[in-house]
Amino acid sequence: MRRPKKSKMTTTTAKSKLREYFHTEYQPGERKLVQKIDFFILTFCCLSYFTNYLDRSNLNNAYVSGMKEDLGFVGDQLNQITTCFTVGYVIGQIPANLSLHYIKPRYFFPACMLVWAGLTMVTASVHRPQSIMAIRFFQGIAEATTFVGTHYILGSWYTERELGKRSGIFTASGLAGTMIGGFIQTGIHSSLDGKHGLRGWRWLFIIDGVITLPVALYGFLFFPDTPLTTKAFYLTDSEKALAVSRVPPVEDRSPVSWRFFKNSFSSWFFWGFVILWIIAGETESFSSNGLLALYMKSHPTIKYSVPQLNNYPTGVPAVGIVSTLFWATLTDFLNGKRYLVGYFIAITGVATSAMILAASKDPTNPESTSVVFGAYYWAGAVYACQATFFAWANDALRYEEHMFRAIVLAGMNLGSNAVNAWWSIVFYGASMAPWFTRGMWAMVAVSILLGVWTAALSYTTGKHERIRKAEFAESSGIGDQKSVTEYA
C-alpha cells in the first residue's frame, strides 16, 4: 500500500497560503481605499519618524564628530543628555496619546513637529553640555507622540492582516533616519565644516530642523485623522463609511474619568504589554545607545577617522530595517504570530553578548575586532520587536475602547523609557567603553527574561482573544460586549 506523498501536499499547501497572502480579497472599493490611506498615512508617518530619528541619532554623530571636544564633555554627560530627553519623553507619553481624543491628529502631530524642529535648530547655538540637556528634555516632550501616536493611528485604520507590514514600514523609516544620519554627518563634515564660522556638527542640527518643516506642513494639509473623524477631501463618503466598517465597532467614551484610569491601570492587559516592552526595549540597548560608535571611539589599538566613526555604525540600522520588514511580513503571513519575534530576540541577545565578552578577553587581537563588529551588526536585528510587539498590542486590543488601546500603547513606551533613563547610565555609560562588560551580562539576563515573558503573554492573550472574538461574533451591538478592563 502506497503512502501519500506528504512533501508534495505540504508544498501545495504552502503555495496556496502564499497565493492567499499576496492576493487578498477586498470588498468593492476597498483596495482603492487601502491604497489611499497607505499613501497619505504612511508617507507622513514615515517621513515624520524619519526626521525624528535623524535628530536622535545625530546627537551621537555630532558627539564623535567634534562636539565632545568643542563643548568639553566629561564622563557620562552624553548619557545624561539622553536621560534628560528620556525623562521628557516619558512625561509626554500618556498625555500625548490622550490628546488625540480631543485634538485632531492632523493638527497635533504637525504642531509637535514644529516644536522639536525649532529646538533641534537651537541646539546648533549651544556652548556647554548642560544647555543640550535642557533642550533635549523639552524635545522629549514634543517627540513623545510620534511613535505611540502613529501606532494608535495605524491600529485605527488597518485590519489585522494588514497591520504588521505597515508597522514594519513605519519602524523601518526611523531606522533609515539613524542610518542616513551617519552619511549626512559625513557629508556635512567634509563640505560645511567651518562654513560661516560654524563647525560641521552645528550645521547638522540646523539642517535636521529645516528638513522637518515641510513634513509638518504636509501632515497639516493631508493627514486623514481616524476613520470616525476623518474629513479628508480625497476620501469619498462611501470610502469613509467603508473605513469605519473595516475595524470592529467599539464604544468611544471620553477617557477623562476616574473609573477609566482605575480600570486601565489595574488591567492585566496593560501590565502584560508594558512589562513586555520594558524588557524588549532593553534588548535594543546595544543599538539605541550607539555602542558600536563608542567602541570604535575607544578602540584599544585602532584610531578611526571621523567618516569611519559615522559610516561604519550605519550597518546596525541597516540590519534592523531588513529584520523589521522580514519579521513584520512573516508574522502577517502567519496570521499574527507576533510572539515568535520574542524568541528570536532572546537568542540574539544571549549570542551577541557572549561574542563581545569573548572578544574582550583578547582585546588587541585583530580577530576580536571582527567579532565585535559582527556582534553589533547582528544585534541590530532586535529592532524587529518595535513593529511586531506594538502590532501585537494593537491586534490584541482590537475589540477594546480606542482610548484604552491608546493608554496601553503609550504605557508600553512610557515604561520602557522610564527604565532606560537610568539603565543606559548604569550599564552602558560612555566611560565604560569599549567593552561594557556589565552591560553584556545585563543583556544576557533581559534576553532570557524576554523569552519567558513572551511565552506567558502569548498564552494569556491568545486565550483572551478567542473569548473576545466569540463575544463579538455573537453580539449584535456594542452594549453587549464587555471591555477588557472589566476582566481586570
XYZ file of C-alpha atoms in Angstrom:
488
model
C 0.000 0.000 0.000
C 1.462 3.332 -1.095
C 1.727 6.138 1.409
C 0.540 9.623 0.410
C 3.280 11.970 -0.656
C 3.373 14.344 2.298
C 6.085 16.583 0.872
C 4.016 17.274 -2.232
C 0.921 18.016 -0.157
C 2.946 20.325 2.127
C 4.354 22.190 -0.874
C 0.870 22.631 -2.340
C -0.463 23.942 0.992
C 2.436 26.405 1.310
C 1.863 27.650 -2.241
C -1.856 28.137 -1.608
C -1.102 30.085 1.607
C 1.361 32.310 -0.246
C -1.165 32.875 -3.035
C -3.826 33.763 -0.480
C -1.473 36.129 1.341
C -0.365 38.077 -1.725
C -3.807 38.139 -3.343
C -6.050 39.420 -0.570
C -9.741 39.503 -1.392
C -11.118 43.022 -0.895
C -14.660 44.368 -0.840
C -15.643 46.555 -3.794
C -13.707 49.803 -3.460
C -11.616 48.559 -0.530
C -8.377 48.145 -2.461
C -8.542 51.752 -3.643
C -9.245 52.905 -0.076
C -6.228 50.992 1.275
C -4.023 52.466 -1.440
C -5.142 55.984 -0.486
C -4.574 55.574 3.244
C -1.280 53.813 2.550
C -0.131 56.841 0.615
C -1.330 59.633 2.882
C -0.880 57.978 6.299
C 2.352 56.082 5.679
C 4.102 58.868 3.796
C 3.500 61.394 6.562
C 4.138 58.992 9.461
C 7.277 57.578 7.885
C 8.694 60.991 6.989
C 7.851 62.229 10.491
C 9.564 59.274 12.143
C 12.494 59.542 9.745
C 13.172 63.151 10.765
C 12.533 62.201 14.399
C 15.206 59.511 14.398
C 17.514 61.628 12.249
C 17.538 64.109 15.124
C 18.033 61.467 17.827
C 20.848 59.599 16.091
C 22.681 62.750 15.077
C 23.392 63.607 18.702
C 25.738 60.602 18.745
C 27.055 61.511 15.292
C 27.794 65.067 16.457
C 29.457 63.724 19.614
C 32.044 61.714 17.653
C 32.448 64.497 15.050
C 33.885 67.212 17.259
C 31.087 68.204 19.638
C 32.691 66.290 22.521
C 35.895 68.298 22.253
C 34.275 71.655 21.373
C 31.897 71.649 24.348
C 34.231 69.928 26.799
C 32.202 66.793 27.539
C 33.434 64.809 30.545
C 32.478 61.418 31.997
C 28.973 60.240 31.129
C 27.491 63.616 30.143
C 26.371 62.177 26.801
C 24.324 59.574 28.662
C 22.977 62.289 30.973
C 21.720 64.200 27.929
C 19.996 61.044 26.715
C 18.435 60.646 30.157
C 17.103 64.235 30.089
C 15.484 63.512 26.725
C 14.060 60.261 28.060
C 12.544 61.951 31.121
C 10.711 64.446 28.898
C 9.707 61.648 26.555
C 8.269 59.604 29.435
C 6.332 62.574 30.836
C 4.725 63.204 27.450
C 3.647 59.649 26.556
C 0.173 59.220 28.038
C -0.891 62.921 27.809
C 0.133 62.923 24.143
C -1.921 59.854 23.231
C -4.944 61.030 25.248
C -4.707 64.368 23.435
C -5.585 62.570 20.195
C -9.101 62.133 21.605
C -9.542 65.919 21.863
C -7.223 67.379 19.221
C -7.287 66.163 15.632
C -4.095 64.288 14.773
C -3.573 66.415 11.660
C -3.182 69.434 13.944
C -1.461 67.765 16.892
C 1.242 65.823 15.035
C 2.472 68.761 12.888
C 2.406 71.142 15.882
C 4.674 68.805 17.842
C 6.975 68.540 14.825
C 7.333 72.318 14.597
C 8.327 72.455 18.270
C 11.002 69.775 18.003
C 12.317 71.224 14.712
C 12.811 74.594 16.404
C 14.568 73.027 19.385
C 16.814 70.994 17.077
C 17.984 74.153 15.312
C 18.536 75.912 18.646
C 20.956 73.105 19.580
C 23.362 74.482 16.972
C 23.959 77.550 19.195
C 24.905 75.815 22.468
C 28.272 76.231 24.192
C 28.093 73.684 27.004
C 26.597 70.209 27.559
C 24.151 71.487 30.206
C 22.354 73.587 27.560
C 21.772 70.488 25.449
C 20.357 68.711 28.500
C 17.667 71.394 28.896
C 16.863 71.449 25.170
C 16.607 67.671 24.916
C 14.217 67.496 27.864
C 11.666 69.649 26.030
C 12.390 67.848 22.768
C 11.466 64.603 24.505
C 8.053 66.021 25.423
C 7.478 67.248 21.854
C 8.528 63.930 20.300
C 6.503 61.774 22.721
C 3.540 61.340 20.390
C 5.417 60.327 17.239
C 5.925 56.622 17.893
C 2.969 55.599 20.055
C 0.587 58.064 18.391
C 1.353 56.604 14.990
C 0.845 53.038 16.215
C -2.533 54.136 17.607
C -3.463 55.604 14.205
C -2.290 52.509 12.314
C -4.367 50.288 14.598
C -7.396 52.514 13.907
C -7.221 52.181 10.105
C -5.741 48.772 9.256
C -7.025 45.238 9.643
C -5.118 42.527 11.477
C -3.866 41.100 8.183
C -2.527 44.498 7.029
C -1.130 45.897 10.255
C 2.224 44.114 10.612
C 3.630 45.240 7.274
C 2.551 48.856 7.837
C 4.002 48.884 11.345
C 7.206 47.445 9.902
C 7.456 50.074 7.179
C 6.864 52.820 9.751
C 9.528 51.491 12.136
C 11.979 50.951 9.276
C 11.670 54.639 8.358
C 13.027 55.584 11.778
C 15.922 53.186 11.345
C 16.560 54.739 7.940
C 16.894 58.078 9.714
C 19.507 56.562 12.026
C 21.373 55.020 9.095
C 21.265 58.034 6.790
C 22.162 60.375 9.636
C 25.692 58.984 9.641
C 26.139 59.643 5.932
C 24.626 63.135 6.251
C 27.066 63.992 9.045
C 29.954 62.691 6.926
C 28.870 64.913 4.022
C 28.362 67.943 6.254
C 31.702 67.432 7.971
C 33.523 67.389 4.637
C 31.607 70.219 2.920
C 30.299 72.602 5.609
C 32.771 72.283 8.480
C 33.936 75.854 9.173
C 31.387 77.444 6.823
C 30.401 80.875 8.178
C 32.413 80.091 11.280
C 30.289 77.065 12.283
C 31.619 73.570 12.935
C 30.118 70.733 10.909
C 28.213 69.244 13.842
C 26.409 72.585 14.359
C 25.316 72.608 10.714
C 23.951 69.104 11.249
C 21.369 70.311 13.791
C 20.360 73.258 11.592
C 19.810 71.053 8.560
C 17.893 68.465 10.616
C 15.469 71.135 11.804
C 14.939 72.593 8.329
C 14.198 69.150 6.850
C 11.374 68.674 9.390
C 9.392 71.821 8.470
C 7.911 70.767 5.081
C 6.922 67.377 6.534
C 4.898 69.148 9.236
C 3.127 71.253 6.590
C 2.337 68.123 4.575
C 0.712 66.499 7.609
C -1.388 69.563 8.365
C -2.791 69.551 4.819
C -3.247 65.837 4.101
C -3.311 63.657 7.241
C -6.739 61.908 7.451
C -7.148 61.677 11.289
C -9.120 58.487 12.229
C -11.913 56.640 10.365
C -14.598 58.082 12.672
C -13.382 61.686 12.475
C -11.804 61.986 9.034
C -12.748 64.868 6.762
C -10.027 64.130 4.210
C -11.015 65.657 0.863
C -9.518 62.735 -1.073
C -11.866 60.160 0.544
C -15.419 59.818 -0.763
C -18.363 59.362 1.608
C -18.578 55.694 0.684
C -14.861 55.233 1.368
C -15.219 56.888 4.782
C -18.088 54.517 5.636
C -16.057 51.563 4.370
C -13.071 52.609 6.522
C -15.302 52.559 9.619
C -16.727 49.138 8.726
C -13.279 47.533 8.322
C -12.484 47.653 12.050
C -14.620 46.319 14.933
C -17.091 48.913 16.278
C -16.208 49.767 19.876
C -17.534 52.338 22.282
C -15.575 55.600 22.141
C -16.056 57.268 25.521
C -14.219 60.243 26.975
C -11.105 58.916 28.763
C -11.017 61.614 31.433
C -12.716 59.774 34.291
C -11.519 58.150 37.485
C -13.179 54.845 36.518
C -11.394 54.726 33.164
C -7.952 55.294 34.647
C -8.568 52.912 37.553
C -9.731 50.098 35.273
C -6.987 50.748 32.731
C -4.105 50.746 35.184
C -5.421 47.705 37.048
C -5.872 45.654 33.872
C -3.615 42.643 33.406
C -3.569 43.559 29.711
C -1.969 46.911 30.473
C 0.771 45.479 32.659
C 1.370 42.464 30.433
C 2.290 44.593 27.424
C 4.028 47.308 29.443
C 6.370 44.771 31.050
C 6.889 43.092 27.663
C 8.134 46.343 26.167
C 10.196 47.287 29.218
C 12.125 44.035 28.785
C 12.231 44.181 24.979
C 13.277 47.837 24.991
C 16.421 46.957 26.930
C 17.339 44.269 24.404
C 17.810 47.179 21.969
C 20.446 48.760 24.235
C 23.420 47.877 22.019
C 21.913 49.806 19.126
C 19.943 52.553 20.881
C 22.987 53.651 22.907
C 25.288 53.740 19.879
C 27.695 51.222 21.415
C 29.472 50.412 18.159
C 30.456 54.061 17.648
C 31.626 54.306 21.274
C 33.581 51.058 20.876
C 35.309 52.471 17.795
C 35.980 55.807 19.530
C 37.723 53.977 22.419
C 39.273 51.119 20.435
C 42.397 49.784 22.205
C 44.601 49.757 19.084
C 42.872 51.406 16.100
C 42.330 55.157 15.577
C 39.255 55.552 13.358
C 38.664 58.669 11.237
C 35.538 60.860 11.575
C 33.978 59.425 8.358
C 34.592 55.891 9.644
C 33.073 56.734 13.039
C 29.940 57.989 11.282
C 29.668 55.463 8.457
C 30.568 52.067 9.947
C 27.779 52.096 12.590
C 25.157 52.649 9.848
C 25.293 48.900 9.236
C 23.428 48.388 12.531
C 20.164 50.133 11.489
C 20.557 48.639 8.000
C 20.323 45.174 9.540
C 17.435 46.477 11.665
C 15.494 47.579 8.579
C 15.852 44.170 6.911
C 14.953 42.330 10.122
C 11.950 44.586 10.806
C 10.451 44.180 7.337
C 11.126 40.434 7.326
C 9.502 39.726 10.691
C 6.611 42.148 10.165
C 5.755 40.471 6.852
C 6.298 36.945 8.180
C 4.073 37.440 11.235
C 1.316 38.845 8.995
C 1.667 35.755 6.816
C 1.487 33.536 9.918
C -1.818 35.153 10.942
C -0.396 37.484 13.581
C 2.009 35.220 15.474
C 3.988 38.279 16.651
C 5.334 36.466 19.710
C 7.794 34.492 17.568
C 9.966 37.609 17.395
C 10.418 37.481 21.175
C 12.122 34.090 20.954
C 14.364 35.231 18.096
C 15.457 38.318 20.042
C 16.147 36.276 23.183
C 18.543 34.069 21.225
C 20.152 37.070 19.520
C 20.724 38.930 22.803
C 22.438 35.998 24.502
C 24.568 35.121 21.463
C 25.814 38.662 20.692
C 26.648 39.361 24.356
C 28.645 36.146 24.531
C 30.561 37.116 21.384
C 31.581 40.512 22.803
C 32.502 39.068 26.195
C 34.703 36.504 24.454
C 36.370 39.194 22.310
C 37.147 41.303 25.398
C 39.426 38.527 26.708
C 41.924 39.277 23.907
C 41.293 42.944 23.006
C 44.390 43.560 20.856
C 43.772 40.557 18.608
C 42.519 41.740 15.163
C 40.030 38.875 15.166
C 38.359 40.286 18.292
C 37.556 43.477 16.363
C 35.847 41.442 13.634
C 33.858 39.506 16.243
C 32.680 42.714 17.941
C 31.622 44.309 14.648
C 29.759 41.131 13.707
C 28.007 41.020 17.080
C 26.856 44.651 16.942
C 25.623 44.275 13.364
C 23.697 41.119 14.286
C 22.302 42.875 17.364
C 20.682 45.410 15.014
C 18.189 42.657 14.144
C 16.463 43.107 17.515
C 14.853 46.302 16.196
C 12.238 43.961 14.704
C 10.459 43.914 18.063
C 9.335 47.547 17.711
C 6.946 46.927 14.838
C 5.839 43.430 15.811
C 5.227 43.991 19.535
C 3.212 47.179 19.012
C 1.275 45.415 16.240
C 0.717 42.573 18.719
C -0.790 45.008 21.232
C -2.957 46.589 18.526
C -4.168 43.136 17.433
C -4.952 42.012 20.983
C -6.850 45.240 21.782
C -8.755 45.467 18.522
C -12.094 44.851 20.284
C -11.499 47.327 23.131
C -12.154 51.025 23.686
C -9.980 53.205 21.468
C -8.553 55.183 24.353
C -7.746 52.063 26.373
C -5.714 50.879 23.384
C -4.057 54.309 23.282
C -3.245 54.088 27.002
C -1.663 50.643 26.626
C 0.467 51.719 23.645
C 1.609 54.856 25.464
C 2.195 52.897 28.681
C 4.453 50.459 26.836
C 6.719 53.232 25.631
C 6.496 55.087 28.945
C 7.595 52.046 30.941
C 10.436 51.204 28.584
C 11.833 54.723 28.531
C 11.401 55.189 32.294
C 13.668 52.191 32.837
C 16.023 53.192 30.031
C 16.526 56.628 31.641
C 18.769 55.016 34.261
C 19.533 51.696 32.576
C 21.818 53.264 29.964
C 23.823 55.090 32.639
C 24.188 52.054 34.907
C 25.072 49.541 32.194
C 26.186 51.441 29.070
C 27.831 54.680 30.195
C 30.275 56.178 27.677
C 33.049 55.825 30.267
C 32.564 52.024 30.176
C 33.693 51.822 26.545
C 34.934 49.867 24.762
C 33.705 46.592 26.357
C 30.652 47.462 28.518
C 31.145 44.209 30.442
C 28.413 44.952 32.972
C 26.020 45.724 30.119
C 26.808 42.443 28.365
C 25.707 40.438 31.401
C 22.611 42.632 31.751
C 21.769 41.838 28.125
C 22.026 38.093 28.775
C 19.625 38.435 31.714
C 16.954 40.512 29.929
C 17.134 38.307 26.827
C 16.344 35.187 28.844
C 13.591 37.058 30.702
C 12.104 38.197 27.382
C 11.764 34.618 26.191
C 9.942 33.624 29.384
C 7.612 36.656 29.405
C 6.803 36.245 25.700
C 5.691 32.654 26.309
C 3.456 33.645 29.231
C 1.882 36.640 27.460
C 1.256 34.795 24.189
C -0.661 32.099 26.059
C -2.751 34.624 28.014
C -3.565 36.968 25.115
C -4.338 34.066 22.778
C -6.881 32.676 25.225
C -8.456 36.083 25.832
C -8.617 36.974 22.134
C -10.536 33.777 21.345
C -13.109 34.739 24.002
C -13.445 38.290 22.673
C -13.832 37.161 19.072
C -16.578 34.752 20.110
C -18.359 37.523 22.028
C -18.086 39.859 19.062
C -19.469 37.234 16.677
C -22.463 36.594 18.950
C -23.139 40.230 19.776
C -25.185 42.434 17.503
C -24.417 45.644 19.412
C -21.601 47.289 21.291
C -23.513 47.393 24.550
C -23.481 43.577 24.866
C -19.689 43.410 24.876
C -17.559 43.613 27.990
C -14.483 45.829 27.940
C -11.138 44.235 28.646
C -10.879 46.473 31.718
C -13.895 44.682 33.145
C -11.879 41.461 33.174
C -9.214 43.090 35.371
